[in-house]
Amino acid sequence: MNILVINGPNLNLLGIREPDLYGKEDYAALVALVEDTCAQEGIGVEVFQSNHEGAIVDKIQQALGTFDGIVINPAAYTHTSVAILDALKAVQIPAVEVHISDVSKREDFRQVSYARLACLKTYMGLGLDGYRQGILYLKEYLSSHR
Ligand code: DQA
């Protein structure tokens, strides 16, 4: 089982960026948590981050035939990107949406998620642990849908 973890814009600045919202742990800590979780669960993983919408669309397209599942935090593109939604729909790879903060309790413009329309489940407000939970859910889902 191989999964792709995608992080959108500004998530590379974790630790520096609004720590009250996103925590004090940096991006390297997020990558380590994802890699450790996957190693423990016997899952192959690639972690990808980009600040560019088109690069994220390219990565989702390239996942076809290589990855069995996707965990995605599209960051700000969550609320704007029909292109990322369409890419997820196009490849039909089971996907889970993760947000570090609880977007449901934030500004009105964060209440829309395009990506969610192509995702099986959303984890939000759990900090970095949302990624771990998303990976475990995806493993369970993929194991029972083979
Ligand atoms: C975020 C929430 C988004 O609204 C925001 O634009 C982000 C991060 C989160 O992980 O909580 O960049 O996706």
JSON list of C-alpha atoms and ligand atoms in Angstrom, two decimals:
[
{"chain": "A", "resi": 1, "resn": "MET", "atom": "CA", "xyz": [0.00, 0.00, 0.00]},
{"chain": "A", "resi": 2, "resn": "ASN", "atom": "CA", "xyz": [1.40, 3.38, -1.05]},
{"chain": "A", "resi": 3, "resn": "ILE", "atom": "CA", "xyz": [0.04, 6.73, -0.05]},
{"chain": "A", "resi": 4, "resn": "LEU", "atom": "CA", "xyz": [0.79, 10.28, -1.07]},
{"chain": "A", "resi": 5, "resn": "VAL", "atom": "CA", "xyz": [0.58, 13.07, 1.49]},
{"chain": "A", "resi": 6, "resn": "ILE", "atom": "CA", "xyz": [0.12, 16.51, -0.09]},
{"chain": "A", "resi": 7, "resn": "ASN", "atom": "CA", "xyz": [0.52, 19.81, 1.73]},
{"chain": "A", "resi": 8, "resn": "GLY", "atom": "CA", "xyz": [-0.42, 23.13, 0.20]},
{"chain": "A", "resi": 9, "resn": "PRO", "atom": "CA", "xyz": [0.88, 26.68, 0.53]},
{"chain": "A", "resi": 10, "resn": "ASN", "atom": "CA", "xyz": [2.59, 28.01, 3.65]},
{"chain": "A", "resi": 11, "resn": "LEU", "atom": "CA", "xyz": [2.59, 24.65, 5.42]},
{"chain": "A", "resi": 12, "resn": "ASN", "atom": "CA", "xyz": [6.37, 24.63, 4.88]},
{"chain": "A", "resi": 13, "resn": "LEU", "atom": "CA", "xyz": [6.39, 27.48, 7.44]},
{"chain": "A", "resi": 14, "resn": "LEU", "atom": "CA", "xyz": [4.88, 25.41, 10.24]},
{"chain": "A", "resi": 15, "resn": "GLY", "atom": "CA", "xyz": [6.40, 26.34, 13.58]},
{"chain": "A", "resi": 16, "resn": "ILE", "atom": "CA", "xyz": [6.99, 29.93, 12.46]},
{"chain": "A", "resi": 17, "resn": "ARG", "atom": "CA", "xyz": [3.57, 30.56, 11.04]},
{"chain": "A", "resi": 18, "resn": "GLU", "atom": "CA", "xyz": [0.79, 31.63, 13.46]},
{"chain": "A", "resi": 19, "resn": "PRO", "atom": "CA", "xyz": [1.82, 29.11, 16.16]},
{"chain": "A", "resi": 20, "resn": "ASP", "atom": "CA", "xyz": [-1.37, 29.79, 18.15]},
{"chain": "A", "resi": 21, "resn": "LEU", "atom": "CA", "xyz": [-3.33, 28.31, 15.26]},
{"chain": "A", "resi": 22, "resn": "TYR", "atom": "CA", "xyz": [-0.94, 25.77, 13.78]},
{"chain": "A", "resi": 23, "resn": "GLY", "atom": "CA", "xyz": [1.27, 24.82, 16.72]},
{"chain": "A", "resi": 24, "resn": "LYS", "atom": "CA", "xyz": [4.99, 25.08, 17.42]},
{"chain": "A", "resi": 25, "resn": "GLU", "atom": "CA", "xyz": [6.11, 21.97, 15.58]},
{"chain": "A", "resi": 26, "resn": "ASP", "atom": "CA", "xyz": [7.82, 22.60, 12.26]},
{"chain": "A", "resi": 27, "resn": "TYR", "atom": "CA", "xyz": [7.34, 21.04, 8.83]},
{"chain": "A", "resi": 28, "resn": "ALA", "atom": "CA", "xyz": [10.16, 18.54, 9.44]},
{"chain": "A", "resi": 29, "resn": "ALA", "atom": "CA", "xyz": [8.23, 17.30, 12.50]},
{"chain": "A", "resi": 30, "resn": "LEU", "atom": "CA", "xyz": [5.13, 16.82, 10.35]},
{"chain": "A", "resi": 31, "resn": "VAL", "atom": "CA", "xyz": [7.11, 14.85, 7.76]},
{"chain": "A", "resi": 32, "resn": "ALA", "atom": "CA", "xyz": [8.67, 12.73, 10.54]},
{"chain": "A", "resi": 33, "resn": "LEU", "atom": "CA", "xyz": [5.24, 12.00, 12.07]},
{"chain": "A", "resi": 34, "resn": "VAL", "atom": "CA", "xyz": [3.84, 10.94, 8.68]},
{"chain": "A", "resi": 35, "resn": "GLU", "atom": "CA", "xyz": [6.88, 8.78, 7.85]},
{"chain": "A", "resi": 36, "resn": "ASP", "atom": "CA", "xyz": [6.96, 7.14, 11.30]},
{"chain": "A", "resi": 37, "resn": "THR", "atom": "CA", "xyz": [3.23, 6.41, 11.20]},
{"chain": "A", "resi": 38, "resn": "CYS", "atom": "CA", "xyz": [3.51, 4.85, 7.75]},
{"chain": "A", "resi": 39, "resn": "ALA", "atom": "CA", "xyz": [6.61, 2.82, 8.70]},
{"chain": "A", "resi": 40, "resn": "GLN", "atom": "CA", "xyz": [4.77, 1.41, 11.75]},
{"chain": "A", "resi": 41, "resn": "GLU", "atom": "CA", "xyz": [1.76, 0.53, 9.61]},
{"chain": "A", "resi": 42, "resn": "GLY", "atom": "CA", "xyz": [3.78, -1.00, 6.76]},
{"chain": "A", "resi": 43, "resn": "ILE", "atom": "CA", "xyz": [2.67, 1.70, 4.30]},
{"chain": "A", "resi": 44, "resn": "GLY", "atom": "CA", "xyz": [4.89, 3.26, 1.64]},
{"chain": "A", "resi": 45, "resn": "VAL", "atom": "CA", "xyz": [4.65, 7.05, 1.63]},
{"chain": "A", "resi": 46, "resn": "GLU", "atom": "CA", "xyz": [5.78, 10.14, -0.23]},
{"chain": "A", "resi": 47, "resn": "VAL", "atom": "CA", "xyz": [5.29, 13.55, 1.36]},
{"chain": "A", "resi": 48, "resn": "PHE", "atom": "CA", "xyz": [4.93, 16.48, -1.03]},
{"chain": "A", "resi": 49, "resn": "GLN", "atom": "CA", "xyz": [4.55, 20.20, -0.34]},
{"chain": "A", "resi": 50, "resn": "SER", "atom": "CA", "xyz": [4.04, 23.03, -2.78]},
{"chain": "A", "resi": 51, "resn": "ASN", "atom": "CA", "xyz": [3.01, 26.67, -2.66]},
{"chain": "A", "resi": 52, "resn": "HIS", "atom": "CA", "xyz": [1.74, 26.40, -6.25]},
{"chain": "A", "resi": 53, "resn": "GLU", "atom": "CA", "xyz": [-1.74, 25.25, -7.24]},
{"chain": "A", "resi": 54, "resn": "GLY", "atom": "CA", "xyz": [-0.64, 23.84, -10.63]},
{"chain": "A", "resi": 55, "resn": "ALA", "atom": "CA", "xyz": [2.17, 21.82, -9.02]},
{"chain": "A", "resi": 56, "resn": "ILE", "atom": "CA", "xyz": [-0.40, 20.23, -6.69]},
{"chain": "A", "resi": 57, "resn": "VAL", "atom": "CA", "xyz": [-2.68, 19.44, -9.66]},
{"chain": "A", "resi": 58, "resn": "ASP", "atom": "CA", "xyz": [0.33, 17.89, -11.49]},
{"chain": "A", "resi": 59, "resn": "LYS", "atom": "CA", "xyz": [1.22, 15.79, -8.44]},
{"chain": "A", "resi": 60, "resn": "ILE", "atom": "CA", "xyz": [-2.36, 14.48, -8.10]},
{"chain": "A", "resi": 61, "resn": "GLN", "atom": "CA", "xyz": [-2.39, 13.55, -11.80]},
{"chain": "A", "resi": 62, "resn": "GLN", "atom": "CA", "xyz": [1.00, 11.79, -11.48]},
{"chain": "A", "resi": 63, "resn": "ALA", "atom": "CA", "xyz": [-0.33, 9.77, -8.54]},
{"chain": "A", "resi": 64, "resn": "LEU", "atom": "CA", "xyz": [-2.43, 7.70, -10.94]},
{"chain": "A", "resi": 65, "resn": "GLY", "atom": "CA", "xyz": [-1.10, 4.15, -11.05]},
{"chain": "A", "resi": 66, "resn": "THR", "atom": "CA", "xyz": [1.48, 4.81, -8.30]},
{"chain": "A", "resi": 67, "resn": "PHE", "atom": "CA", "xyz": [-0.47, 5.63, -5.14]},
{"chain": "A", "resi": 68, "resn": "ASP", "atom": "CA", "xyz": [-3.44, 3.82, -3.58]},
{"chain": "A", "resi": 69, "resn": "GLY", "atom": "CA", "xyz": [-4.54, 6.73, -1.41]},
{"chain": "A", "resi": 70, "resn": "ILE", "atom": "CA", "xyz": [-4.03, 10.44, -0.84]},
{"chain": "A", "resi": 71, "resn": "VAL", "atom": "CA", "xyz": [-4.00, 12.50, 2.36]},
{"chain": "A", "resi": 72, "resn": "ILE", "atom": "CA", "xyz": [-4.32, 16.15, 1.41]},
{"chain": "A", "resi": 73, "resn": "ASN", "atom": "CA", "xyz": [-4.17, 19.42, 3.27]},
{"chain": "A", "resi": 74, "resn": "PRO", "atom": "CA", "xyz": [-4.71, 21.89, 0.41]},
{"chain": "A", "resi": 75, "resn": "ALA", "atom": "CA", "xyz": [-4.25, 24.78, 2.90]},
{"chain": "A", "resi": 76, "resn": "ALA", "atom": "CA", "xyz": [-5.62, 28.04, 1.43]},
{"chain": "A", "resi": 77, "resn": "TYR", "atom": "CA", "xyz": [-6.44, 26.27, -1.86]},
{"chain": "A", "resi": 78, "resn": "THR", "atom": "CA", "xyz": [-9.05, 24.30, 0.10]},
{"chain": "A", "resi": 79, "resn": "HIS", "atom": "CA", "xyz": [-11.30, 27.32, -0.11]},
{"chain": "A", "resi": 80, "resn": "THR", "atom": "CA", "xyz": [-10.62, 28.37, -3.71]},
{"chain": "A", "resi": 81, "resn": "SER", "atom": "CA", "xyz": [-9.41, 25.56, -5.92]},
{"chain": "A", "resi": 82, "resn": "VAL", "atom": "CA", "xyz": [-11.84, 23.90, -8.29]},
{"chain": "A", "resi": 83, "resn": "ALA", "atom": "CA", "xyz": [-8.71, 22.66, -10.15]},
{"chain": "A", "resi": 84, "resn": "ILE", "atom": "CA", "xyz": [-7.57, 20.57, -7.16]},
{"chain": "A", "resi": 85, "resn": "LEU", "atom": "CA", "xyz": [-11.12, 19.23, -6.71]},
{"chain": "A", "resi": 86, "resn": "ASP", "atom": "CA", "xyz": [-11.29, 18.29, -10.39]},
{"chain": "A", "resi": 87, "resn": "ALA", "atom": "CA", "xyz": [-7.88, 16.58, -10.26]},
{"chain": "A", "resi": 88, "resn": "LEU", "atom": "CA", "xyz": [-8.97, 14.49, -7.24]},
{"chain": "A", "resi": 89, "resn": "LYS", "atom": "CA", "xyz": [-12.18, 13.58, -9.04]},
{"chain": "A", "resi": 90, "resn": "ALA", "atom": "CA", "xyz": [-10.29, 12.75, -12.24]},
{"chain": "A", "resi": 91, "resn": "VAL", "atom": "CA", "xyz": [-7.86, 10.27, -10.69]},
{"chain": "A", "resi": 92, "resn": "GLN", "atom": "CA", "xyz": [-10.48, 8.67, -8.40]},
{"chain": "A", "resi": 93, "resn": "ILE", "atom": "CA", "xyz": [-7.83, 7.79, -5.80]},
{"chain": "A", "resi": 94, "resn": "PRO", "atom": "CA", "xyz": [-9.41, 7.50, -2.32]},
{"chain": "A", "resi": 95, "resn": "ALA", "atom": "CA", "xyz": [-8.53, 10.72, -0.50]},
{"chain": "A", "resi": 96, "resn": "VAL", "atom": "CA", "xyz": [-8.79, 12.13, 3.01]},
{"chain": "A", "resi": 97, "resn": "GLU", "atom": "CA", "xyz": [-8.75, 15.86, 3.82]},
{"chain": "A", "resi": 98, "resn": "VAL", "atom": "CA", "xyz": [-6.77, 17.15, 6.80]},
{"chain": "A", "resi": 99, "resn": "HIS", "atom": "CA", "xyz": [-6.63, 20.59, 8.43]},
{"chain": "A", "resi": 100, "resn": "ILE", "atom": "CA", "xyz": [-4.42, 21.33, 11.40]},
{"chain": "A", "resi": 101, "resn": "SER", "atom": "CA", "xyz": [-6.73, 24.05, 12.71]},
{"chain": "A", "resi": 102, "resn": "ASP", "atom": "CA", "xyz": [-10.47, 23.78, 13.25]},
{"chain": "A", "resi": 103, "resn": "VAL", "atom": "CA", "xyz": [-11.56, 25.60, 10.10]},
{"chain": "A", "resi": 104, "resn": "SER", "atom": "CA", "xyz": [-15.21, 25.20, 11.11]},
{"chain": "A", "resi": 105, "resn": "LYS", "atom": "CA", "xyz": [-14.63, 27.76, 13.89]},
{"chain": "A", "resi": 106, "resn": "ARG", "atom": "CA", "xyz": [-12.76, 30.29, 11.74]},
{"chain": "A", "resi": 107, "resn": "GLU", "atom": "CA", "xyz": [-13.64, 32.96, 9.16]},
{"chain": "A", "resi": 108, "resn": "ASP", "atom": "CA", "xyz": [-16.63, 32.62, 6.82]},
{"chain": "A", "resi": 109, "resn": "PHE", "atom": "CA", "xyz": [-14.37, 32.31, 3.77]},
{"chain": "A", "resi": 110, "resn": "ARG", "atom": "CA", "xyz": [-12.87, 29.14, 5.27]},
{"chain": "A", "resi": 111, "resn": "GLN", "atom": "CA", "xyz": [-16.27, 27.43, 5.51]},
{"chain": "A", "resi": 112, "resn": "VAL", "atom": "CA", "xyz": [-16.16, 26.32, 1.88]},
{"chain": "A", "resi": 113, "resn": "SER", "atom": "CA", "xyz": [-13.99, 23.33, 1.01]},
{"chain": "A", "resi": 114, "resn": "TYR", "atom": "CA", "xyz": [-13.88, 22.33, -2.64]},
{"chain": "A", "resi": 115, "resn": "ALA", "atom": "CA", "xyz": [-11.45, 19.44, -2.02]},
{"chain": "A", "resi": 116, "resn": "ARG", "atom": "CA", "xyz": [-13.85, 17.94, 0.55]},
{"chain": "A", "resi": 117, "resn": "LEU", "atom": "CA", "xyz": [-16.30, 17.13, -2.24]},
{"chain": "A", "resi": 118, "resn": "ALA", "atom": "CA", "xyz": [-13.81, 14.52, -3.49]},
{"chain": "A", "resi": 119, "resn": "CYS", "atom": "CA", "xyz": [-12.70, 13.23, -0.07]},
{"chain": "A", "resi": 120, "resn": "LEU", "atom": "CA", "xyz": [-13.98, 10.30, 1.99]},
{"chain": "A", "resi": 121, "resn": "LYS", "atom": "CA", "xyz": [-13.47, 12.04, 5.31]},
{"chain": "A", "resi": 122, "resn": "THR", "atom": "CA", "xyz": [-12.12, 15.23, 6.90]},
{"chain": "A", "resi": 123, "resn": "TYR", "atom": "CA", "xyz": [-9.99, 15.62, 10.02]},
{"chain": "A", "resi": 124, "resn": "MET", "atom": "CA", "xyz": [-9.70, 19.15, 11.42]},
{"chain": "A", "resi": 125, "resn": "GLY", "atom": "CA", "xyz": [-8.61, 20.84, 14.62]},
{"chain": "A", "resi": 126, "resn": "LEU", "atom": "CA", "xyz": [-6.49, 17.91, 15.78]},
{"chain": "A", "resi": 127, "resn": "GLY", "atom": "CA", "xyz": [-3.13, 19.50, 15.08]},
{"chain": "A", "resi": 128, "resn": "LEU", "atom": "CA", "xyz": [-0.58, 17.25, 13.40]},
{"chain": "A", "resi": 129, "resn": "ASP", "atom": "CA", "xyz": [-2.37, 14.19, 14.80]},
{"chain": "A", "resi": 130, "resn": "GLY", "atom": "CA", "xyz": [-5.01, 14.70, 12.11]},
{"chain": "A", "resi": 131, "resn": "TYR", "atom": "CA", "xyz": [-2.48, 13.39, 9.58]},
{"chain": "A", "resi": 132, "resn": "ARG", "atom": "CA", "xyz": [-1.89, 10.25, 11.65]},
{"chain": "A", "resi": 133, "resn": "GLN", "atom": "CA", "xyz": [-5.63, 9.67, 11.97]},
{"chain": "A", "resi": 134, "resn": "GLY", "atom": "CA", "xyz": [-6.13, 10.29, 8.26]},
{"chain": "A", "resi": 135, "resn": "ILE", "atom": "CA", "xyz": [-3.44, 7.74, 7.39]},
{"chain": "A", "resi": 136, "resn": "LEU", "atom": "CA", "xyz": [-4.97, 5.13, 9.74]},
{"chain": "A", "resi": 137, "resn": "TYR", "atom": "CA", "xyz": [-8.43, 5.73, 8.27]},
{"chain": "A", "resi": 138, "resn": "LEU", "atom": "CA", "xyz": [-7.08, 5.40, 4.72]},
{"chain": "A", "resi": 139, "resn": "LYS", "atom": "CA", "xyz": [-5.29, 2.15, 5.61]},
{"chain": "A", "resi": 140, "resn": "GLU", "atom": "CA", "xyz": [-8.52, 0.72, 7.02]},
{"chain": "A", "resi": 141, "resn": "TYR", "atom": "CA", "xyz": [-10.52, 1.90, 4.02]},
{"chain": "A", "resi": 142, "resn": "LEU", "atom": "CA", "xyz": [-8.04, 0.58, 1.45]},
{"chain": "A", "resi": 143, "resn": "SER", "atom": "CA", "xyz": [-7.72, -2.77, 3.24]},
{"chain": "A", "resi": 144, "resn": "SER", "atom": "CA", "xyz": [-11.47, -3.32, 3.13]},
{"chain": "A", "resi": 145, "resn": "HIS", "atom": "CA", "xyz": [-11.96, -2.05, -0.45]},
{"chain": "A", "resi": 146, "resn": "ARG", "atom": "CA", "xyz": [-9.40, -4.14, -2.35]},
{"chain": "B", "resi": 1, "resn": "DQA", "atom": "C1", "xyz": [-5.31, 24.96, 7.00]},
{"chain": "B", "resi": 1, "resn": "DQA", "atom": "C2", "xyz": [-6.52, 25.87, 7.13]},
{"chain": "B", "resi": 1, "resn": "DQA", "atom": "C3", "xyz": [-6.62, 26.80, 5.94]},
{"chain": "B", "resi": 1, "resn": "DQA", "atom": "O1", "xyz": [-7.76, 27.63, 6.05]},
{"chain": "B", "resi": 1, "resn": "DQA", "atom": "C4", "xyz": [-5.40, 27.69, 5.85]},
{"chain": "B", "resi": 1, "resn": "DQA", "atom": "O2", "xyz": [-5.46, 28.50, 4.70]},
{"chain": "B", "resi": 1, "resn": "DQA", "atom": "C5", "xyz": [-4.14, 26.91, 5.89]},
{"chain": "B", "resi": 1, "resn": "DQA", "atom": "C6", "xyz": [-4.03, 25.77, 6.78]},
{"chain": "B", "resi": 1, "resn": "DQA", "atom": "C7", "xyz": [-5.10, 24.09, 8.24]},
{"chain": "B", "resi": 1, "resn": "DQA", "atom": "O3", "xyz": [-4.33, 23.12, 8.14]},
{"chain": "B", "resi": 1, "resn": "DQA", "atom": "O4", "xyz": [-5.68, 24.35, 9.31]},
{"chain": "B", "resi": 1, "resn": "DQA", "atom": "O5", "xyz": [-3.15, 27.29, 5.26]},
{"chain": "B", "resi": 1, "resn": "DQA", "atom": "O6", "xyz": [-5.51, 24.09, 5.91]}
]
